[in-house]
Structure formats: structure tokens, C-alpha cells
Amino acid sequence: MMIESLLKPMHILLVDDNPNNLKVLSEAIQGCGWKTLMATDGESAIEQTEYSAPDLILLDVMMPGIDGFETCRRLKANSITQNIPIIFMTALADATDKVKGLEIGAVDYITKPFQQEEVIARLKLHLKISYLTRTLEQRVQERTAELTQSLQQLQNTQLQLIQSEKMSTLGQLIAGIGHEINNPIGFISGNCSHIEEYVKDLLRLVNLQQQKLPHPDPEIEELVEEIDLEYLVEDLPKILGSMDQGIGRLKDISLSLRTFARSDISSMVEFQIHEGIDSTLMLLKHRLKDQGERSVIEVVKQYGELPPITCYPGQLNQVFMNIIANAIDAFDDLYQNRSVEEIAAASPHTITIATSIQHEQQTVTICIEDNALGMPPEVQARVFEPSFTTKPVGKGTGLGLAISYQIIIDKHNGQINCSSTSGQGTKFIITLATSVDRKKISAIALG
């Protein structure tokens, strides 16, 4: 495209107190297909520039009122007009005056009396430079936006790969552990019922023998005393009961493992949120107990009546795991560099998990709140950024909350927000639809 065709819509403001100069310049400029605007003093030139936004200004230096230099200073000080190129027109031949004009922002000088050909040539040159500058800036902005978008897409893709790999690896691990646990659990559980029956029979036999033989052999009496038969008869059923409870605990852990990492990556299913939270708490139970100086962490459940929701259960459970595990880490950090007195005065540690349903919006809300360290504003603003972490090297990757954000926002079209007060605690609020449009979710996930 020819430069002339690009410059046709250009508007040029002529500022001169000499009407004859304005007429000559206007005729020459209009002959090139450009449009002219005119002003006879600096004040009106500034006013006209602000509302008409010319592409270039031809500005006389010597004018009544404010001169060209002061007019130029004011135009360059205004964010609206500062980028408009200004060419001075002057009869002053002193190099000092020319340098002064260039220092305050002019792009060129035209010396009076001027030649029309020179004026037109200089105007073409600076209009072209201005056009190329604006075009370059626009291209830089567009390219920057494209690169920013590409970087965001790359980060999202990386998180999706990490998320898929973690869930796949976790699912395989859980399946293996579940298989290994279930076999001995089944064996022990099946035999325990027989052991209970055998023990009952043996105790009945011993009891009957004592009744039928009130005066047993001295050697038998010595053995009865040695093994403390009375205590054995009393304690053995208790031991069997404890074993039964332990087996029940193992079954609960196995069930929690299967609930936590369900193999549902490729499809959404109906799921009861409370089951996912409870399975997560079961797996973290050992970390909630006393840990040396750090006292027990109490979990306060404030569950509402929630219907099953359509979701990816395994991925939601991973979100619960990340948030609750981070809360436990925060309580552990409370005890670093603290005196015995400060530790003794610390408030009881609590993690409150509240759920509710909003019938009108057809959404459920999960709120997970702790009363640990909290976060300063600069940290809170970056908690969902990939690879951002405040933990020491080897203690965290900075991906947990970034993946959680992607799971809630991209995979479930939900919302996750964090509010925190330094020194008081942190709250995460998750909002999910009770049912979702699978096609819409797929479109969001593909981005």
C-alpha cells in the first residue's frame, strides 16, 4: 500500500498568527489530500488539539500571548496530546533556539520563509514516522498479548499434564495398595470370627471343668495361678474386640483410599461431596494428631444437607487434600521460632469445614477455614500462580493450589476464592454447580 493512501485521512493543525501563512500552508496541504485545522494563538491551539486530536502540528514560535515554546511544553505535559509530533516554524536562525525547541519535544524545524516543497516533504516524512511508530506500538501490544496468551495456554497445558499424570499415578498406586490391603484384611477378618468362636468354646470348657473338678491337681492349680486365668478370661474377649476394631479401621482406610482416588478421570459422575471430604480427612488423620510441640488439630464439620453433584470426584478430592494439607502445614509453621510461652498461649487449632446449598443458584459451597498463620496480601494475591510457593526448597512445588484452581475453574466451571488475614487464618471458598453442562465443561477445558 502506498504511503500517500495511508496519509490521506491525516489531519494537520496549523498554528500561526499570520493569516497569509495559514492560507498558503492550507492550500499546499489540501493539495496533498490532507485535512487542515487552524489556530492563530497558543491557547486556542491547545484547546483545539485536545478535542480534534490532529496527526501533526505545524507550530509558529513567535506568537502573541503564549509563544510556541510554551505551547509545546503544555502539549507535551498533557497525556492526551503528548504523543502528537510538533514541527516548529520560525524565522529564528539561532541554533540555541532550535536546540531549545527540540529539547522540549519538537521533532523538526522549518525556517521561514519556507518553501512549500520542503514543508510537504518534511510533513510526509514525519507523518510516515508517526504512522510507523503507532503501527509498531500496536504490533508490539498485539504480539505481547499473543505471547501472554500462549504462555498462559502453555502453563494450563503443563498443569493439565501434571494433573493427569498425578491422578493416573495416584490411581494406580491406590489400586495396588487397596489390593494388597484387602487380601490380608479379608483373611484376618474371616479367621477372626472363627477365633472368637474357638475362644468361646475353650472358655466354656475351662469353666465347665472348674465346675466338675472343684479340687484339681496341684500342678494344674499352679499353672492357673501362673497364667492368671481369671484375668485371661476377662481380657481375651477385649483383645478380640480390639482386633475387630483394628480390622474395621483398616477397612475404612481401604474404602477411603478408593473413594479418594476414583478412576473417573474421563467422565463426570454423581458424587456426594461429604464422602470425598471424609475420605480426605481419614487419610490425613495421622497428621491431625499431636506432633511434638504442636497440639492436636480439631476438625469442626458444619455439613449442610447436600445432594450428590455431577463432577470428577477424584479431582475434587485432590483439591480438598491440597487445601487441608496446606492448613496443617500452616499450623506446623506456627511452632517455628516460637518461645514456650507463646506456644502455651496459642489458641486451640481448628480447621472448620462448612458446606451449604443455594437452591436458587443451584450451587453448593464448600468453605475450608483455619485459624493458623494467615497470609500477607502480597502472598494471597499469588496463591493460585503456578510454581509460586513460600515453603522452603524440597517442601513444596507451588503446583498444589494452581492445579486446584484449574480443577475448579476449568474442569468444573466453578469458583474458588481465598481470603486471608496475616496472623489470624485463611479461608478457601469453593462454589460448584449441582449439575453441569458436560459440553460446556469440555469446551472450557479445551480452552
JSON list of C-alpha atoms in Angstrom, two decimals, residues 36-214:
[
{"chain": "A", "resi": 36, "resn": "THR", "atom": "CA", "xyz": [-6.23, 21.14, 7.82]},
{"chain": "A", "resi": 37, "resn": "LEU", "atom": "CA", "xyz": [-7.19, 22.66, 11.14]},
{"chain": "A", "resi": 38, "resn": "MET", "atom": "CA", "xyz": [-6.19, 26.23, 12.04]},
{"chain": "A", "resi": 39, "resn": "ALA", "atom": "CA", "xyz": [-5.41, 28.29, 15.13]},
{"chain": "A", "resi": 40, "resn": "THR", "atom": "CA", "xyz": [-3.95, 31.81, 15.46]},
{"chain": "A", "resi": 41, "resn": "ASP", "atom": "CA", "xyz": [-2.58, 31.57, 19.03]},
{"chain": "A", "resi": 42, "resn": "GLY", "atom": "CA", "xyz": [-1.23, 29.03, 21.51]},
{"chain": "A", "resi": 43, "resn": "GLU", "atom": "CA", "xyz": [-4.29, 28.88, 23.81]},
{"chain": "A", "resi": 44, "resn": "SER", "atom": "CA", "xyz": [-6.73, 28.06, 21.02]},
{"chain": "A", "resi": 45, "resn": "ALA", "atom": "CA", "xyz": [-4.21, 25.59, 19.55]},
{"chain": "A", "resi": 46, "resn": "ILE", "atom": "CA", "xyz": [-4.09, 23.67, 22.84]},
{"chain": "A", "resi": 47, "resn": "GLU", "atom": "CA", "xyz": [-7.87, 23.68, 23.15]},
{"chain": "A", "resi": 48, "resn": "GLN", "atom": "CA", "xyz": [-8.37, 22.52, 19.57]},
{"chain": "A", "resi": 49, "resn": "THR", "atom": "CA", "xyz": [-5.71, 19.80, 19.91]},
{"chain": "A", "resi": 50, "resn": "GLU", "atom": "CA", "xyz": [-7.46, 18.26, 22.91]},
{"chain": "A", "resi": 51, "resn": "TYR", "atom": "CA", "xyz": [-10.79, 17.68, 21.14]},
{"chain": "A", "resi": 52, "resn": "SER", "atom": "CA", "xyz": [-9.74, 17.21, 17.50]},
{"chain": "A", "resi": 53, "resn": "ALA", "atom": "CA", "xyz": [-6.54, 15.15, 18.03]},
{"chain": "A", "resi": 54, "resn": "PRO", "atom": "CA", "xyz": [-4.60, 16.12, 14.88]},
{"chain": "A", "resi": 55, "resn": "ASP", "atom": "CA", "xyz": [-1.96, 13.78, 13.50]},
{"chain": "A", "resi": 56, "resn": "LEU", "atom": "CA", "xyz": [0.70, 16.52, 13.33]},
{"chain": "A", "resi": 57, "resn": "ILE", "atom": "CA", "xyz": [1.08, 20.17, 14.37]},
{"chain": "A", "resi": 58, "resn": "LEU", "atom": "CA", "xyz": [2.89, 22.94, 12.48]},
{"chain": "A", "resi": 59, "resn": "LEU", "atom": "CA", "xyz": [3.57, 25.47, 15.24]},
{"chain": "A", "resi": 60, "resn": "ASP", "atom": "CA", "xyz": [4.85, 29.03, 14.85]},
{"chain": "A", "resi": 61, "resn": "VAL", "atom": "CA", "xyz": [7.35, 30.11, 17.53]},
{"chain": "A", "resi": 62, "resn": "MET", "atom": "CA", "xyz": [6.68, 33.86, 17.70]},
{"chain": "A", "resi": 63, "resn": "MET", "atom": "CA", "xyz": [3.01, 34.47, 18.54]},
{"chain": "A", "resi": 64, "resn": "PRO", "atom": "CA", "xyz": [1.09, 36.86, 20.80]},
{"chain": "A", "resi": 65, "resn": "GLY", "atom": "CA", "xyz": [0.12, 35.50, 24.22]},
{"chain": "A", "resi": 66, "resn": "ILE", "atom": "CA", "xyz": [1.97, 32.26, 24.94]},
{"chain": "A", "resi": 67, "resn": "ASP", "atom": "CA", "xyz": [4.70, 31.61, 22.40]},
{"chain": "A", "resi": 68, "resn": "GLY", "atom": "CA", "xyz": [5.33, 28.38, 20.50]},
{"chain": "A", "resi": 69, "resn": "PHE", "atom": "CA", "xyz": [7.81, 27.06, 23.08]},
{"chain": "A", "resi": 70, "resn": "GLU", "atom": "CA", "xyz": [5.32, 27.37, 25.95]},
{"chain": "A", "resi": 71, "resn": "THR", "atom": "CA", "xyz": [2.54, 25.93, 23.76]},
{"chain": "A", "resi": 72, "resn": "CYS", "atom": "CA", "xyz": [4.75, 22.94, 23.00]},
{"chain": "A", "resi": 73, "resn": "ARG", "atom": "CA", "xyz": [5.58, 22.43, 26.72]},
{"chain": "A", "resi": 74, "resn": "ARG", "atom": "CA", "xyz": [1.89, 22.36, 27.63]},
{"chain": "A", "resi": 75, "resn": "LEU", "atom": "CA", "xyz": [1.02, 19.96, 24.82]},
{"chain": "A", "resi": 76, "resn": "LYS", "atom": "CA", "xyz": [3.81, 17.59, 25.86]},
{"chain": "A", "resi": 77, "resn": "ALA", "atom": "CA", "xyz": [2.75, 17.78, 29.52]},
{"chain": "A", "resi": 78, "resn": "ASN", "atom": "CA", "xyz": [-0.79, 16.63, 28.64]},
{"chain": "A", "resi": 79, "resn": "SER", "atom": "CA", "xyz": [-1.24, 12.84, 28.39]},
{"chain": "A", "resi": 80, "resn": "ILE", "atom": "CA", "xyz": [-3.89, 13.35, 25.69]},
{"chain": "A", "resi": 81, "resn": "THR", "atom": "CA", "xyz": [-1.66, 15.40, 23.36]},
{"chain": "A", "resi": 82, "resn": "GLN", "atom": "CA", "xyz": [1.89, 14.44, 24.36]},
{"chain": "A", "resi": 83, "resn": "ASN", "atom": "CA", "xyz": [2.44, 11.96, 21.50]},
{"chain": "A", "resi": 84, "resn": "ILE", "atom": "CA", "xyz": [1.40, 14.30, 18.65]},
{"chain": "A", "resi": 85, "resn": "PRO", "atom": "CA", "xyz": [4.51, 15.26, 16.60]},
{"chain": "A", "resi": 86, "resn": "ILE", "atom": "CA", "xyz": [5.22, 19.02, 16.53]},
{"chain": "A", "resi": 87, "resn": "ILE", "atom": "CA", "xyz": [7.23, 20.86, 13.85]},
{"chain": "A", "resi": 88, "resn": "PHE", "atom": "CA", "xyz": [8.26, 24.42, 14.69]},
{"chain": "A", "resi": 89, "resn": "MET", "atom": "CA", "xyz": [8.03, 27.20, 12.08]},
{"chain": "A", "resi": 90, "resn": "THR", "atom": "CA", "xyz": [10.36, 30.11, 12.85]},
{"chain": "A", "resi": 91, "resn": "ALA", "atom": "CA", "xyz": [12.39, 32.92, 11.36]},
{"chain": "A", "resi": 92, "resn": "LEU", "atom": "CA", "xyz": [14.90, 32.49, 14.21]},
{"chain": "A", "resi": 93, "resn": "ALA", "atom": "CA", "xyz": [18.20, 31.23, 12.88]},
{"chain": "A", "resi": 94, "resn": "ASP", "atom": "CA", "xyz": [19.93, 30.94, 16.25]},
{"chain": "A", "resi": 95, "resn": "ALA", "atom": "CA", "xyz": [20.97, 27.31, 16.90]},
{"chain": "A", "resi": 96, "resn": "THR", "atom": "CA", "xyz": [20.24, 27.80, 20.61]},
{"chain": "A", "resi": 97, "resn": "ASP", "atom": "CA", "xyz": [16.56, 28.38, 19.86]},
{"chain": "A", "resi": 98, "resn": "LYS", "atom": "CA", "xyz": [16.44, 25.28, 17.66]},
{"chain": "A", "resi": 99, "resn": "VAL", "atom": "CA", "xyz": [18.04, 23.13, 20.35]},
{"chain": "A", "resi": 100, "resn": "LYS", "atom": "CA", "xyz": [15.60, 24.55, 22.90]},
{"chain": "A", "resi": 101, "resn": "GLY", "atom": "CA", "xyz": [12.65, 23.56, 20.74]},
{"chain": "A", "resi": 102, "resn": "LEU", "atom": "CA", "xyz": [13.97, 20.04, 20.18]},
{"chain": "A", "resi": 103, "resn": "GLU", "atom": "CA", "xyz": [14.67, 19.59, 23.90]},
{"chain": "A", "resi": 104, "resn": "ILE", "atom": "CA", "xyz": [11.06, 20.39, 24.85]},
{"chain": "A", "resi": 105, "resn": "GLY", "atom": "CA", "xyz": [9.68, 17.83, 22.40]},
{"chain": "A", "resi": 106, "resn": "ALA", "atom": "CA", "xyz": [9.58, 19.14, 18.82]},
{"chain": "A", "resi": 107, "resn": "VAL", "atom": "CA", "xyz": [10.54, 16.67, 16.09]},
{"chain": "A", "resi": 108, "resn": "ASP", "atom": "CA", "xyz": [11.78, 19.20, 13.47]},
{"chain": "A", "resi": 109, "resn": "TYR", "atom": "CA", "xyz": [12.19, 22.84, 12.42]},
{"chain": "A", "resi": 110, "resn": "ILE", "atom": "CA", "xyz": [11.06, 24.66, 9.26]},
{"chain": "A", "resi": 111, "resn": "THR", "atom": "CA", "xyz": [12.74, 28.03, 8.73]},
{"chain": "A", "resi": 112, "resn": "LYS", "atom": "CA", "xyz": [10.77, 30.99, 7.41]},
{"chain": "A", "resi": 113, "resn": "PRO", "atom": "CA", "xyz": [10.42, 31.98, 4.70]},
{"chain": "A", "resi": 114, "resn": "PHE", "atom": "CA", "xyz": [9.59, 28.39, 3.86]},
{"chain": "A", "resi": 115, "resn": "GLN", "atom": "CA", "xyz": [9.47, 26.53, 0.59]},
{"chain": "A", "resi": 116, "resn": "GLN", "atom": "CA", "xyz": [6.23, 24.62, 0.01]},
{"chain": "A", "resi": 117, "resn": "GLU", "atom": "CA", "xyz": [8.08, 21.62, -1.39]},
{"chain": "A", "resi": 118, "resn": "GLU", "atom": "CA", "xyz": [10.26, 21.43, 1.71]},
{"chain": "A", "resi": 119, "resn": "VAL", "atom": "CA", "xyz": [7.23, 21.72, 4.00]},
{"chain": "A", "resi": 120, "resn": "ILE", "atom": "CA", "xyz": [5.39, 18.94, 2.17]},
{"chain": "A", "resi": 121, "resn": "ALA", "atom": "CA", "xyz": [8.47, 16.68, 2.16]},
{"chain": "A", "resi": 122, "resn": "ARG", "atom": "CA", "xyz": [9.01, 17.15, 5.90]},
{"chain": "A", "resi": 123, "resn": "LEU", "atom": "CA", "xyz": [5.32, 16.58, 6.62]},
{"chain": "A", "resi": 124, "resn": "LYS", "atom": "CA", "xyz": [5.35, 13.33, 4.65]},
{"chain": "A", "resi": 125, "resn": "LEU", "atom": "CA", "xyz": [8.46, 12.17, 6.45]},
{"chain": "A", "resi": 126, "resn": "HIS", "atom": "CA", "xyz": [7.14, 12.83, 9.97]},
{"chain": "A", "resi": 127, "resn": "LEU", "atom": "CA", "xyz": [3.63, 11.56, 9.21]},
{"chain": "A", "resi": 128, "resn": "LYS", "atom": "CA", "xyz": [5.20, 8.37, 7.96]},
{"chain": "A", "resi": 129, "resn": "ILE", "atom": "CA", "xyz": [7.40, 8.09, 11.05]},
{"chain": "A", "resi": 130, "resn": "SER", "atom": "CA", "xyz": [4.40, 8.75, 13.29]},
{"chain": "A", "resi": 131, "resn": "TYR", "atom": "CA", "xyz": [2.31, 6.18, 11.44]},
{"chain": "A", "resi": 132, "resn": "LEU", "atom": "CA", "xyz": [5.06, 3.57, 11.62]},
{"chain": "A", "resi": 133, "resn": "THR", "atom": "CA", "xyz": [5.60, 4.31, 15.31]},
{"chain": "A", "resi": 134, "resn": "ARG", "atom": "CA", "xyz": [1.92, 3.87, 16.09]},
{"chain": "A", "resi": 135, "resn": "THR", "atom": "CA", "xyz": [1.74, 0.74, 13.95]},
{"chain": "A", "resi": 136, "resn": "LEU", "atom": "CA", "xyz": [4.85, -0.68, 15.62]},
{"chain": "A", "resi": 137, "resn": "GLU", "atom": "CA", "xyz": [3.44, 0.02, 19.09]},
{"chain": "A", "resi": 138, "resn": "GLN", "atom": "CA", "xyz": [0.17, -1.63, 18.13]},
{"chain": "A", "resi": 139, "resn": "ARG", "atom": "CA", "xyz": [2.01, -4.65, 16.74]},
{"chain": "A", "resi": 140, "resn": "VAL", "atom": "CA", "xyz": [4.13, -4.87, 19.88]},
{"chain": "A", "resi": 141, "resn": "GLN", "atom": "CA", "xyz": [0.99, -4.75, 22.03]},
{"chain": "A", "resi": 142, "resn": "GLU", "atom": "CA", "xyz": [-0.72, -7.38, 19.88]},
{"chain": "A", "resi": 143, "resn": "ARG", "atom": "CA", "xyz": [2.37, -9.59, 19.90]},
{"chain": "A", "resi": 144, "resn": "THR", "atom": "CA", "xyz": [2.75, -9.15, 23.65]},
{"chain": "A", "resi": 145, "resn": "ALA", "atom": "CA", "xyz": [-0.90, -10.14, 24.12]},
{"chain": "A", "resi": 146, "resn": "GLU", "atom": "CA", "xyz": [-0.39, -13.17, 21.87]},
{"chain": "A", "resi": 147, "resn": "LEU", "atom": "CA", "xyz": [2.73, -14.23, 23.79]},
{"chain": "A", "resi": 148, "resn": "THR", "atom": "CA", "xyz": [0.95, -13.72, 27.11]},
{"chain": "A", "resi": 149, "resn": "GLN", "atom": "CA", "xyz": [-1.96, -15.83, 25.90]},
{"chain": "A", "resi": 150, "resn": "SER", "atom": "CA", "xyz": [0.42, -18.50, 24.56]},
{"chain": "A", "resi": 151, "resn": "LEU", "atom": "CA", "xyz": [2.28, -18.55, 27.87]},
{"chain": "A", "resi": 152, "resn": "GLN", "atom": "CA", "xyz": [-0.99, -18.91, 29.76]},
{"chain": "A", "resi": 153, "resn": "GLN", "atom": "CA", "xyz": [-2.09, -21.75, 27.46]},
{"chain": "A", "resi": 154, "resn": "LEU", "atom": "CA", "xyz": [1.29, -23.42, 27.90]},
{"chain": "A", "resi": 155, "resn": "GLN", "atom": "CA", "xyz": [1.04, -23.16, 31.68]},
{"chain": "A", "resi": 156, "resn": "ASN", "atom": "CA", "xyz": [-2.51, -24.52, 31.59]},
{"chain": "A", "resi": 157, "resn": "THR", "atom": "CA", "xyz": [-1.39, -27.41, 29.38]},
{"chain": "A", "resi": 158, "resn": "GLN", "atom": "CA", "xyz": [1.51, -28.15, 31.71]},
{"chain": "A", "resi": 159, "resn": "LEU", "atom": "CA", "xyz": [-0.82, -28.13, 34.70]},
{"chain": "A", "resi": 160, "resn": "GLN", "atom": "CA", "xyz": [-3.25, -30.43, 32.89]},
{"chain": "A", "resi": 161, "resn": "LEU", "atom": "CA", "xyz": [-0.43, -32.85, 32.09]},
{"chain": "A", "resi": 162, "resn": "ILE", "atom": "CA", "xyz": [0.83, -32.73, 35.67]},
{"chain": "A", "resi": 163, "resn": "GLN", "atom": "CA", "xyz": [-2.72, -33.15, 36.97]},
{"chain": "A", "resi": 164, "resn": "SER", "atom": "CA", "xyz": [-3.46, -36.09, 34.65]},
{"chain": "A", "resi": 165, "resn": "GLU", "atom": "CA", "xyz": [-0.13, -37.74, 35.45]},
{"chain": "A", "resi": 166, "resn": "LYS", "atom": "CA", "xyz": [-0.61, -37.28, 39.19]},
{"chain": "A", "resi": 167, "resn": "MET", "atom": "CA", "xyz": [-4.15, -38.67, 39.10]},
{"chain": "A", "resi": 168, "resn": "SER", "atom": "CA", "xyz": [-3.10, -41.58, 36.89]},
{"chain": "A", "resi": 169, "resn": "THR", "atom": "CA", "xyz": [-0.13, -42.40, 39.12]},
{"chain": "A", "resi": 170, "resn": "LEU", "atom": "CA", "xyz": [-2.21, -41.94, 42.24]},
{"chain": "A", "resi": 171, "resn": "GLY", "atom": "CA", "xyz": [-4.97, -44.16, 40.88]},
{"chain": "A", "resi": 172, "resn": "GLN", "atom": "CA", "xyz": [-2.51, -46.93, 40.08]},
{"chain": "A", "resi": 173, "resn": "LEU", "atom": "CA", "xyz": [-0.86, -46.58, 43.47]},
{"chain": "A", "resi": 174, "resn": "ILE", "atom": "CA", "xyz": [-4.17, -46.64, 45.32]},
{"chain": "A", "resi": 175, "resn": "ALA", "atom": "CA", "xyz": [-5.38, -49.64, 43.33]},
{"chain": "A", "resi": 176, "resn": "GLY", "atom": "CA", "xyz": [-2.20, -51.52, 44.21]},
{"chain": "A", "resi": 177, "resn": "ILE", "atom": "CA", "xyz": [-2.34, -50.56, 47.89]},
{"chain": "A", "resi": 178, "resn": "GLY", "atom": "CA", "xyz": [-6.03, -51.39, 48.05]},
{"chain": "A", "resi": 179, "resn": "HIS", "atom": "CA", "xyz": [-5.41, -54.81, 46.53]},
{"chain": "A", "resi": 180, "resn": "GLU", "atom": "CA", "xyz": [-2.53, -55.53, 48.91]},
{"chain": "A", "resi": 181, "resn": "ILE", "atom": "CA", "xyz": [-4.52, -54.37, 51.94]},
{"chain": "A", "resi": 182, "resn": "ASN", "atom": "CA", "xyz": [-7.78, -56.08, 51.02]},
{"chain": "A", "resi": 183, "resn": "ASN", "atom": "CA", "xyz": [-6.29, -59.57, 50.76]},
{"chain": "A", "resi": 184, "resn": "PRO", "atom": "CA", "xyz": [-4.88, -59.74, 54.31]},
{"chain": "A", "resi": 185, "resn": "ILE", "atom": "CA", "xyz": [-7.88, -57.84, 55.68]},
{"chain": "A", "resi": 186, "resn": "GLY", "atom": "CA", "xyz": [-10.21, -60.45, 54.19]},
{"chain": "A", "resi": 187, "resn": "PHE", "atom": "CA", "xyz": [-8.06, -63.28, 55.52]},
{"chain": "A", "resi": 188, "resn": "ILE", "atom": "CA", "xyz": [-7.80, -61.83, 59.05]},
{"chain": "A", "resi": 189, "resn": "SER", "atom": "CA", "xyz": [-11.45, -60.77, 59.15]},
{"chain": "A", "resi": 190, "resn": "GLY", "atom": "CA", "xyz": [-12.63, -64.21, 58.05]},
{"chain": "A", "resi": 191, "resn": "ASN", "atom": "CA", "xyz": [-10.47, -66.00, 60.63]},
{"chain": "A", "resi": 192, "resn": "CYS", "atom": "CA", "xyz": [-11.33, -63.64, 63.48]},
{"chain": "A", "resi": 193, "resn": "SER", "atom": "CA", "xyz": [-14.91, -64.83, 63.53]},
{"chain": "A", "resi": 194, "resn": "HIS", "atom": "CA", "xyz": [-13.67, -68.43, 63.85]},
{"chain": "A", "resi": 195, "resn": "ILE", "atom": "CA", "xyz": [-11.17, -67.44, 66.56]},
{"chain": "A", "resi": 196, "resn": "GLU", "atom": "CA", "xyz": [-13.95, -65.83, 68.57]},
{"chain": "A", "resi": 197, "resn": "GLU", "atom": "CA", "xyz": [-15.98, -68.99, 68.39]},
{"chain": "A", "resi": 198, "resn": "TYR", "atom": "CA", "xyz": [-12.98, -71.14, 69.31]},
{"chain": "A", "resi": 199, "resn": "VAL", "atom": "CA", "xyz": [-12.15, -68.93, 72.28]},
{"chain": "A", "resi": 200, "resn": "LYS", "atom": "CA", "xyz": [-15.73, -69.03, 73.49]},
{"chain": "A", "resi": 201, "resn": "ASP", "atom": "CA", "xyz": [-15.70, -72.83, 73.26]},
{"chain": "A", "resi": 202, "resn": "LEU", "atom": "CA", "xyz": [-12.40, -73.09, 75.12]},
{"chain": "A", "resi": 203, "resn": "LEU", "atom": "CA", "xyz": [-13.58, -70.75, 77.87]},
{"chain": "A", "resi": 204, "resn": "ARG", "atom": "CA", "xyz": [-16.79, -72.78, 78.20]},
{"chain": "A", "resi": 205, "resn": "LEU", "atom": "CA", "xyz": [-14.67, -75.91, 78.50]},
{"chain": "A", "resi": 206, "resn": "VAL", "atom": "CA", "xyz": [-12.45, -74.36, 81.18]},
{"chain": "A", "resi": 207, "resn": "ASN", "atom": "CA", "xyz": [-15.45, -73.09, 83.09]},
{"chain": "A", "resi": 208, "resn": "LEU", "atom": "CA", "xyz": [-17.17, -76.50, 82.93]},
{"chain": "A", "resi": 209, "resn": "GLN", "atom": "CA", "xyz": [-14.01, -78.26, 84.02]},
{"chain": "A", "resi": 210, "resn": "GLN", "atom": "CA", "xyz": [-13.70, -75.98, 87.05]},
{"chain": "A", "resi": 211, "resn": "GLN", "atom": "CA", "xyz": [-17.29, -76.76, 87.98]},
{"chain": "A", "resi": 212, "resn": "LYS", "atom": "CA", "xyz": [-16.86, -80.53, 87.61]},
{"chain": "A", "resi": 213, "resn": "LEU", "atom": "CA", "xyz": [-13.44, -80.70, 89.24]},
{"chain": "A", "resi": 214, "resn": "PRO", "atom": "CA", "xyz": [-13.57, -78.35, 92.22]}
]
